[in-house]
Coordinates of C-alpha atoms in Angstrom, one line a residue:
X267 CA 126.0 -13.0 80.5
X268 CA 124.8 -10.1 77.5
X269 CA 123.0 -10.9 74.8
X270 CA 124.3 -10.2 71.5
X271 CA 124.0 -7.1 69.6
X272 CA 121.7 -8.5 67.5
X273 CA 119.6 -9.8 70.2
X274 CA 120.5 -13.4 70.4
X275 CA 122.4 -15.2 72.8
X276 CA 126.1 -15.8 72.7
X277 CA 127.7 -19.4 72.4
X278 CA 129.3 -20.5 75.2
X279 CA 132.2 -19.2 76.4
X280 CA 132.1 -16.0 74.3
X281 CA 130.9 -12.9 76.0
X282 CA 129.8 -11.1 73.7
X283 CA 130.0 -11.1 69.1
X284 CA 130.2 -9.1 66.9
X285 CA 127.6 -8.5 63.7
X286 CA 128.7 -9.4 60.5
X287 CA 127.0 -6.5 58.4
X288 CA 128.8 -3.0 59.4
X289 CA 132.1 -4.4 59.6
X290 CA 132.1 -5.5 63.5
X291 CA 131.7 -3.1 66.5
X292 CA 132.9 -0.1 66.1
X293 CA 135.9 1.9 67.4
X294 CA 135.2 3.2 70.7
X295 CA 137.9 6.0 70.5
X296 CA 140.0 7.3 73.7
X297 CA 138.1 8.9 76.7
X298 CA 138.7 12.0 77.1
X299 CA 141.6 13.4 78.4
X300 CA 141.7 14.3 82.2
X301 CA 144.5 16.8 82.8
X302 CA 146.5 16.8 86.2
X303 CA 147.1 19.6 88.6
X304 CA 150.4 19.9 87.9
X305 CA 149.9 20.5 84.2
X306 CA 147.6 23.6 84.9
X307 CA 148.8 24.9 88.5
X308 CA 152.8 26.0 88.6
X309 CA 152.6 25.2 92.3
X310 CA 151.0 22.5 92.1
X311 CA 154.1 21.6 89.4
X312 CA 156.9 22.9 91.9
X313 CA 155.5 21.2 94.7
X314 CA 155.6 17.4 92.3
X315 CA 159.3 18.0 91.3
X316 CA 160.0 18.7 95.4
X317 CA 158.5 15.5 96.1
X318 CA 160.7 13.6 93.7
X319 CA 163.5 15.0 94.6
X320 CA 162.7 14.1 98.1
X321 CA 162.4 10.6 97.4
X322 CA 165.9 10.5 95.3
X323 CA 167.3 11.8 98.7
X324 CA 165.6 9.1 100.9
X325 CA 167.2 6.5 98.4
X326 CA 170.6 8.1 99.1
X327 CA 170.2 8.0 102.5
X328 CA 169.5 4.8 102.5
X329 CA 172.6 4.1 100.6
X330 CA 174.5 5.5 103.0
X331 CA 172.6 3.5 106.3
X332 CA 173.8 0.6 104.5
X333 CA 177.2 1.3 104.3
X334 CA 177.4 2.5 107.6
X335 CA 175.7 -0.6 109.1
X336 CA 177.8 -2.6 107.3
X337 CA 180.7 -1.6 109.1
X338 CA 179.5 -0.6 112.3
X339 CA 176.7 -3.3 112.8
X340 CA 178.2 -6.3 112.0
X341 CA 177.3 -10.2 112.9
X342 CA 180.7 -10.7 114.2
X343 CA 183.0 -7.8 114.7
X344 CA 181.8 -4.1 115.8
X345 CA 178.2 -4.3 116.4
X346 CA 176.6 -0.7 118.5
X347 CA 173.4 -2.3 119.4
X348 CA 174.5 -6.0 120.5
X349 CA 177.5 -7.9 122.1
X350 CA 179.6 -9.3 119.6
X351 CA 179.2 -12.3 118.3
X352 CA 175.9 -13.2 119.5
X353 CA 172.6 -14.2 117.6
X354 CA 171.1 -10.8 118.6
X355 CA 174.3 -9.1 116.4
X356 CA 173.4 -10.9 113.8
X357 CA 170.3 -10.2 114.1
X358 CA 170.7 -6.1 114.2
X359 CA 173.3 -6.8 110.8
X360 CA 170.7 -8.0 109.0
X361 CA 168.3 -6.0 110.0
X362 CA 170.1 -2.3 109.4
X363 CA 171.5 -3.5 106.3
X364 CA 168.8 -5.2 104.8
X365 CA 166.6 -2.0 105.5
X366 CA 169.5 0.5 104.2
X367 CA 169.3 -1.2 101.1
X368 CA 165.8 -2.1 100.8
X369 CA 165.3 1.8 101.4
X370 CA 167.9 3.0 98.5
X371 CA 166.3 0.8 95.8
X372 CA 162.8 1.6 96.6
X373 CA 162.8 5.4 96.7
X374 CA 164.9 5.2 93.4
X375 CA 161.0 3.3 92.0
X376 CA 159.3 5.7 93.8
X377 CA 160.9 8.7 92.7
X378 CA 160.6 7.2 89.0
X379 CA 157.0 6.7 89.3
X380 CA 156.1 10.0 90.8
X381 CA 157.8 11.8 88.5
X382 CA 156.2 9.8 85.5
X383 CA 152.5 10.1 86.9
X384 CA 152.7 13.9 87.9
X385 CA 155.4 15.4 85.5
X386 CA 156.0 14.0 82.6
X387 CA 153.6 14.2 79.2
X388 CA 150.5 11.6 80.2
X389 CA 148.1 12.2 77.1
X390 CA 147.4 9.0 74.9
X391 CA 148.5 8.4 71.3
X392 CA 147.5 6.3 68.6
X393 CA 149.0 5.3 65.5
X394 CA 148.2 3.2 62.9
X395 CA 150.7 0.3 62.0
X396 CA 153.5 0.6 59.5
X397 CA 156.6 -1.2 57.8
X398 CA 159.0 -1.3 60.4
X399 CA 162.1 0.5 58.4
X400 CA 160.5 4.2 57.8
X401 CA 161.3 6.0 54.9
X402 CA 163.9 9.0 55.7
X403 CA 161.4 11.3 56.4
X404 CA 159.7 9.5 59.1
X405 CA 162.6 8.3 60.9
X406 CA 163.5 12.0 60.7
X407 CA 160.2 12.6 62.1
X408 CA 160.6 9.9 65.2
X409 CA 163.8 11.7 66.3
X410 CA 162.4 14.8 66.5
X411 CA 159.5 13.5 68.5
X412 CA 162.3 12.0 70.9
X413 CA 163.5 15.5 71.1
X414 CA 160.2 16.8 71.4
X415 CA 159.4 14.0 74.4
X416 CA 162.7 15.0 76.1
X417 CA 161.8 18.6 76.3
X418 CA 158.1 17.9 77.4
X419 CA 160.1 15.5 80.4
X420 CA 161.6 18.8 81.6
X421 CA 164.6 17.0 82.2
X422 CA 166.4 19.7 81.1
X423 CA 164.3 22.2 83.1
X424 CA 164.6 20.7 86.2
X425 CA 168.0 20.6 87.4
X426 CA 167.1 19.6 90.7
X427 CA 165.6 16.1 90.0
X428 CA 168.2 15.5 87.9
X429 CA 170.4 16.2 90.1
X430 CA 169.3 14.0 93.0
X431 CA 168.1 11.3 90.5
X432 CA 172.0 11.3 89.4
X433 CA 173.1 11.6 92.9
X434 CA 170.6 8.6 93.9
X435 CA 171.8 6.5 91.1
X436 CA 175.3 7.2 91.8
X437 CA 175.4 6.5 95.4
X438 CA 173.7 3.1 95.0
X439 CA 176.4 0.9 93.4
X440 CA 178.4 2.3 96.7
X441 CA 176.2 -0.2 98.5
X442 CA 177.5 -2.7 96.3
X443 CA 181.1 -1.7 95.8
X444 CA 181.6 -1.0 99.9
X445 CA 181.7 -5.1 100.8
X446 CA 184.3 -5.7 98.0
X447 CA 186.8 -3.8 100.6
X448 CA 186.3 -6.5 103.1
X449 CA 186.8 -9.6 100.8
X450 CA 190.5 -9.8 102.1
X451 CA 194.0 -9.8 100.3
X452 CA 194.4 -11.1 96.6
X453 CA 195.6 -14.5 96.6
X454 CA 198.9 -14.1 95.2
X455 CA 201.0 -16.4 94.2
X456 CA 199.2 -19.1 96.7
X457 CA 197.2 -20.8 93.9
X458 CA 200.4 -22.1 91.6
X459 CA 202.0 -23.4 94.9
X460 CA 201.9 -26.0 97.6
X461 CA 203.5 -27.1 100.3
X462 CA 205.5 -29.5 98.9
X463 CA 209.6 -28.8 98.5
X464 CA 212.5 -30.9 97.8
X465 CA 213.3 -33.1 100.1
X466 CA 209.9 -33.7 101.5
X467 CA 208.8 -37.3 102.7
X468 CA 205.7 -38.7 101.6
X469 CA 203.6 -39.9 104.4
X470 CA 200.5 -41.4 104.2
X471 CA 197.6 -39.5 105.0
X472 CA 195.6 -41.2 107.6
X473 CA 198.6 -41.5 110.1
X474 CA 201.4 -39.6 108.8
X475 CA 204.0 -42.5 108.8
X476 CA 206.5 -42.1 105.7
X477 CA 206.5 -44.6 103.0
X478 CA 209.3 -46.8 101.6
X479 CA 209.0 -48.1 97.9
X480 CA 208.8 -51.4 99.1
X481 CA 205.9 -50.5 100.5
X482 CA 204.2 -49.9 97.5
X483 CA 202.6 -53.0 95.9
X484 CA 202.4 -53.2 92.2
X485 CA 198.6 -51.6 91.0
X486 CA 198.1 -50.4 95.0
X487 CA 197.0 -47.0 95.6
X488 CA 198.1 -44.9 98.5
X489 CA 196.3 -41.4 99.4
X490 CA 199.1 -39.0 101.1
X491 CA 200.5 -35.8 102.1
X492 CA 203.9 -34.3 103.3
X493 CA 204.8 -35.6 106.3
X494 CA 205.9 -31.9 107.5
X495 CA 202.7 -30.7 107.1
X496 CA 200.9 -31.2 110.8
X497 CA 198.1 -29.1 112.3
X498 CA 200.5 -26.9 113.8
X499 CA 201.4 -25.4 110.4
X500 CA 200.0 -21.8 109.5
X501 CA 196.9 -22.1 107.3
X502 CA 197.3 -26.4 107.8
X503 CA 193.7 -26.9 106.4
X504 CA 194.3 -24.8 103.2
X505 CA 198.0 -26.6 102.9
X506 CA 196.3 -29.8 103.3
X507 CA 193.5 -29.2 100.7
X508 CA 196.3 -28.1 98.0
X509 CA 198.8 -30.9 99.0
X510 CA 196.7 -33.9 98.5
X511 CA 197.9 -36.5 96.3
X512 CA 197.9 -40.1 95.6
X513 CA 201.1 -43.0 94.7
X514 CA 199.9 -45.6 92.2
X515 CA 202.3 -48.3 90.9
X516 CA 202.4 -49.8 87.7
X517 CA 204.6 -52.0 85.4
X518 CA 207.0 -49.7 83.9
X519 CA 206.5 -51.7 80.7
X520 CA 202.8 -50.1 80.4
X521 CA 204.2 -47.0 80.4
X522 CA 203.3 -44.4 77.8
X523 CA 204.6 -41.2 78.7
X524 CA 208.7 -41.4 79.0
X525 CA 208.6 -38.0 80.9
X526 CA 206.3 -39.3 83.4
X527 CA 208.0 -42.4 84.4
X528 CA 211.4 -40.1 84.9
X529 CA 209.3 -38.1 87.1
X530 CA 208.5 -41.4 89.5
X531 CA 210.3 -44.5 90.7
X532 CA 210.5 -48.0 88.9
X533 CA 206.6 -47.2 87.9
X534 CA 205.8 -45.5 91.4
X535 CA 203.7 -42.6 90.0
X536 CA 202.7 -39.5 92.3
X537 CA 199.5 -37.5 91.1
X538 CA 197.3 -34.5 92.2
X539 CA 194.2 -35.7 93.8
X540 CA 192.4 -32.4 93.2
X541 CA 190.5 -32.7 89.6
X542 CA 191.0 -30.5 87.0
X543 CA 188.1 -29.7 86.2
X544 CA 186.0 -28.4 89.7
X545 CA 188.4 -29.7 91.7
X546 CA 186.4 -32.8 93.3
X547 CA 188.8 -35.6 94.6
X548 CA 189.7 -38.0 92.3
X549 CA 190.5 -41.0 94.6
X550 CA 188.9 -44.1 92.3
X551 CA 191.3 -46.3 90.7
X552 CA 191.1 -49.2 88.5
X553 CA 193.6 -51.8 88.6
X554 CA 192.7 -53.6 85.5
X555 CA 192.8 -50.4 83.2
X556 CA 195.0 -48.1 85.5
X557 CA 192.3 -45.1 85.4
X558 CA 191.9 -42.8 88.4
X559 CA 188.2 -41.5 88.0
X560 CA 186.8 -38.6 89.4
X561 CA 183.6 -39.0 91.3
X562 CA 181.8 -35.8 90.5
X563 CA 181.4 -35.7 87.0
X564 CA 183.5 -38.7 85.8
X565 CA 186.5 -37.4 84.2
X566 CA 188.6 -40.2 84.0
X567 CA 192.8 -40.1 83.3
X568 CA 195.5 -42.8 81.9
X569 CA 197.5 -43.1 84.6
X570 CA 199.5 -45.0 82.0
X571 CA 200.0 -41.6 80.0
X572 CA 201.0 -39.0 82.4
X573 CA 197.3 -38.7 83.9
X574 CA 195.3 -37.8 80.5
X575 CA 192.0 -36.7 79.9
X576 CA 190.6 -39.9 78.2
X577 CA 186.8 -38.7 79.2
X578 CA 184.8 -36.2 80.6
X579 CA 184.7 -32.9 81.6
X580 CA 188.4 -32.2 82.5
X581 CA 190.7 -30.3 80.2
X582 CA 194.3 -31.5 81.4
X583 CA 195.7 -33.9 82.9
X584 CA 196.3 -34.0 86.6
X585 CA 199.4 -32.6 88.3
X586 CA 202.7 -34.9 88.4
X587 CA 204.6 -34.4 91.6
X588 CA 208.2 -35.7 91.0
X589 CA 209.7 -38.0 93.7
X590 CA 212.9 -39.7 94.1
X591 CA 213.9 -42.5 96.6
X592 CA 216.3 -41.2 99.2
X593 CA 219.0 -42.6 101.5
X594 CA 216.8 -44.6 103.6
X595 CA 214.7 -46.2 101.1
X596 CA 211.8 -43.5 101.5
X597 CA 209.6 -41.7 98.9
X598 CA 210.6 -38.1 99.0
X599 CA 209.4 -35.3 96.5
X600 CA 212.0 -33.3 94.4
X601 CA 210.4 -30.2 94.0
X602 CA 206.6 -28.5 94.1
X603 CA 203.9 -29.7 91.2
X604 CA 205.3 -28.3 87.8
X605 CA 201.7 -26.8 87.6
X606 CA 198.9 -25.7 89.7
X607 CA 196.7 -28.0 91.0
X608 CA 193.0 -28.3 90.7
X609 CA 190.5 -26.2 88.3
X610 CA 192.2 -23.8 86.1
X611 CA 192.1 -20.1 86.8
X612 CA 192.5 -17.0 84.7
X613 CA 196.6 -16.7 84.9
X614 CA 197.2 -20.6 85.3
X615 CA 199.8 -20.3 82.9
X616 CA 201.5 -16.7 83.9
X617 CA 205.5 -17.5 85.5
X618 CA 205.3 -17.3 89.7

């Protein structure tokens, strides 16, 4: 460890301080400044702005490695190095695309950096400290040095990095844009439908056998789906994930909501089991209080009152399907939810 300036040593921890008398150490200044070979040789000059724009070309042509490997080397469709399908294919995806883009956004750097360390103005500045709102005159004075640094950039006397650096920076976002074309078809009207239709018997969901409404015992709980709906539908896993639901049956003399007992049968009450709120299944029910609750994050709903929100995160109430008792004593929908199911979405509430 030094000594002091004064001779003595330093207290512990401290490397070195400073004498009272003379106000402290003094002010070193800046080193000398060391100019570059491109500030004093013109070739030297040309030869720096080649090399930059070089590097803005690698990054495009990395740009465009990506975008070609992400259609021609892919893990399971068209792959030119490896059988599709297979591990290696996978392996050659990631690979080609990972270095096509690893490629475009370094070169981009490393065109920035070279240009800063060889081209543009390098010399140090110091300036004392000021109010931070100038008067007139020196905010006049700041703009014109922003003018002043812009010409010393030579931004606008070098149309060829600018070029490629625009041409870099413009081809890039193609390597982010290019995957959105493989994302597949907009959903349509799919999300404010499901497979339910008039007519449709309600079966119960871990065998498929339709239910009467005698079958339903007063505060029971039945999980179901259409009995239509079988693996052999188009899409049946998608179909089944919308079409969930669940029959509870309460004493129509607890009944709250007028509209929701006309939309069930002597208190047999149909329901979404998809929350509202991320779309968890809500498939707790209790008896005492005739609340479904959802597991997740514990929104809880009156079945009493049309499925309310009484607490958590939810924001409306869960989907009424309207049923009817047909000929033959079974439970049979009328029509499709009035809503869509599950989380909302940003046109939940347009006409389809």
């Amino acid at each position: 460890m030094n000594d002091n300036l004064d001779g003595s040593s330093p207290a512990r921890g401290v490397s070195a301080i400073a004498p009272k008398e003379g106000g402290g150490f003094p002010n070193p200044g800046l080193a000398p400044h060391v100019h570059r070979q491109a500030d004093s040789d013109k070739r030297a000059e040309r030869r720096a702005e080649r090399v930059v724009a070089g590097l803005f070309l690698l990054s495009v042509l990395g740009t465009a490695v990506f975008i070609a490997a992400y259609f021609l080397v892919t893990p399971t469709g068209t792959n030119i190095f490896a059988e599709e399908g297979s591990t290696r294919a996978v392996w050659w995806s990631n690979l080609i695309t990972g270095l096509g883009l690893a490629i475009a956004v370094f070169f981009i750097g490393a065109a920035a950096v070279h240009w800063a360390k060889t081209l543009m103005p390098d010399e140090e500045m110091v300036e004392e400290r000021h109010a931070l709102r100038g008067t007139d005159e020196t905010r006049q004075a700041a703009a014109a040095i922003i003018t002043e640094g812009l010409q010393e950039s030579g931004i606008g006397r070098r149309p060829l990095i600018v070029t490629t650096m625009v041409a870099a920076l413009a081809a890039l976002p193609i390597a982010v844009l290019a995957p959105l074309s493989t994302l597949g078809p907009l959903p349509g009207n799919k999300l404010h439908h499901t497979f339910w239709k008039a007519g449709m018997r309600l079966a119960r969901d871990h065998d498929g056998t339709p239910i009467r409404a005698a079958d339903v015992a007063m505060n029971s709980i039945f999980h179901v789906m259409p009995e239509d709906l079988t693996e052999e539908t188009e899409h049946f896993l998608e179909e089944r994930a919308k079409a969930a639901a669940v029959i509870v049956r309460i004493d129509p003399a607890l009944g709250k909501n007028e509209e929701s007992l006309a939309n069930g049968h002597e208190g047999i009450l149909v329901f979404s089991k998809i929350c509202t709120h991320v779309g968890c299944p809500v498939a707790l029910y209790e008896q005492q209080t005739h609340h479904m609750l959802c597991p997740c994050h514990q929104s809880t709903f009156d079945v009493t009152d049309g499925a309310k929100v009484i607490f958590g995160p939810a924001h409306r109430p869960l989907p009424q399907l309207p049923i009817e008792v047909d000929a033959e004593g079974y439970l049979v929908a009328t029509g499709d939810f009035p809503e869509p199911i599950g989380p909302s979405f940003w046109d939940i509430h347009k006409d389809k």
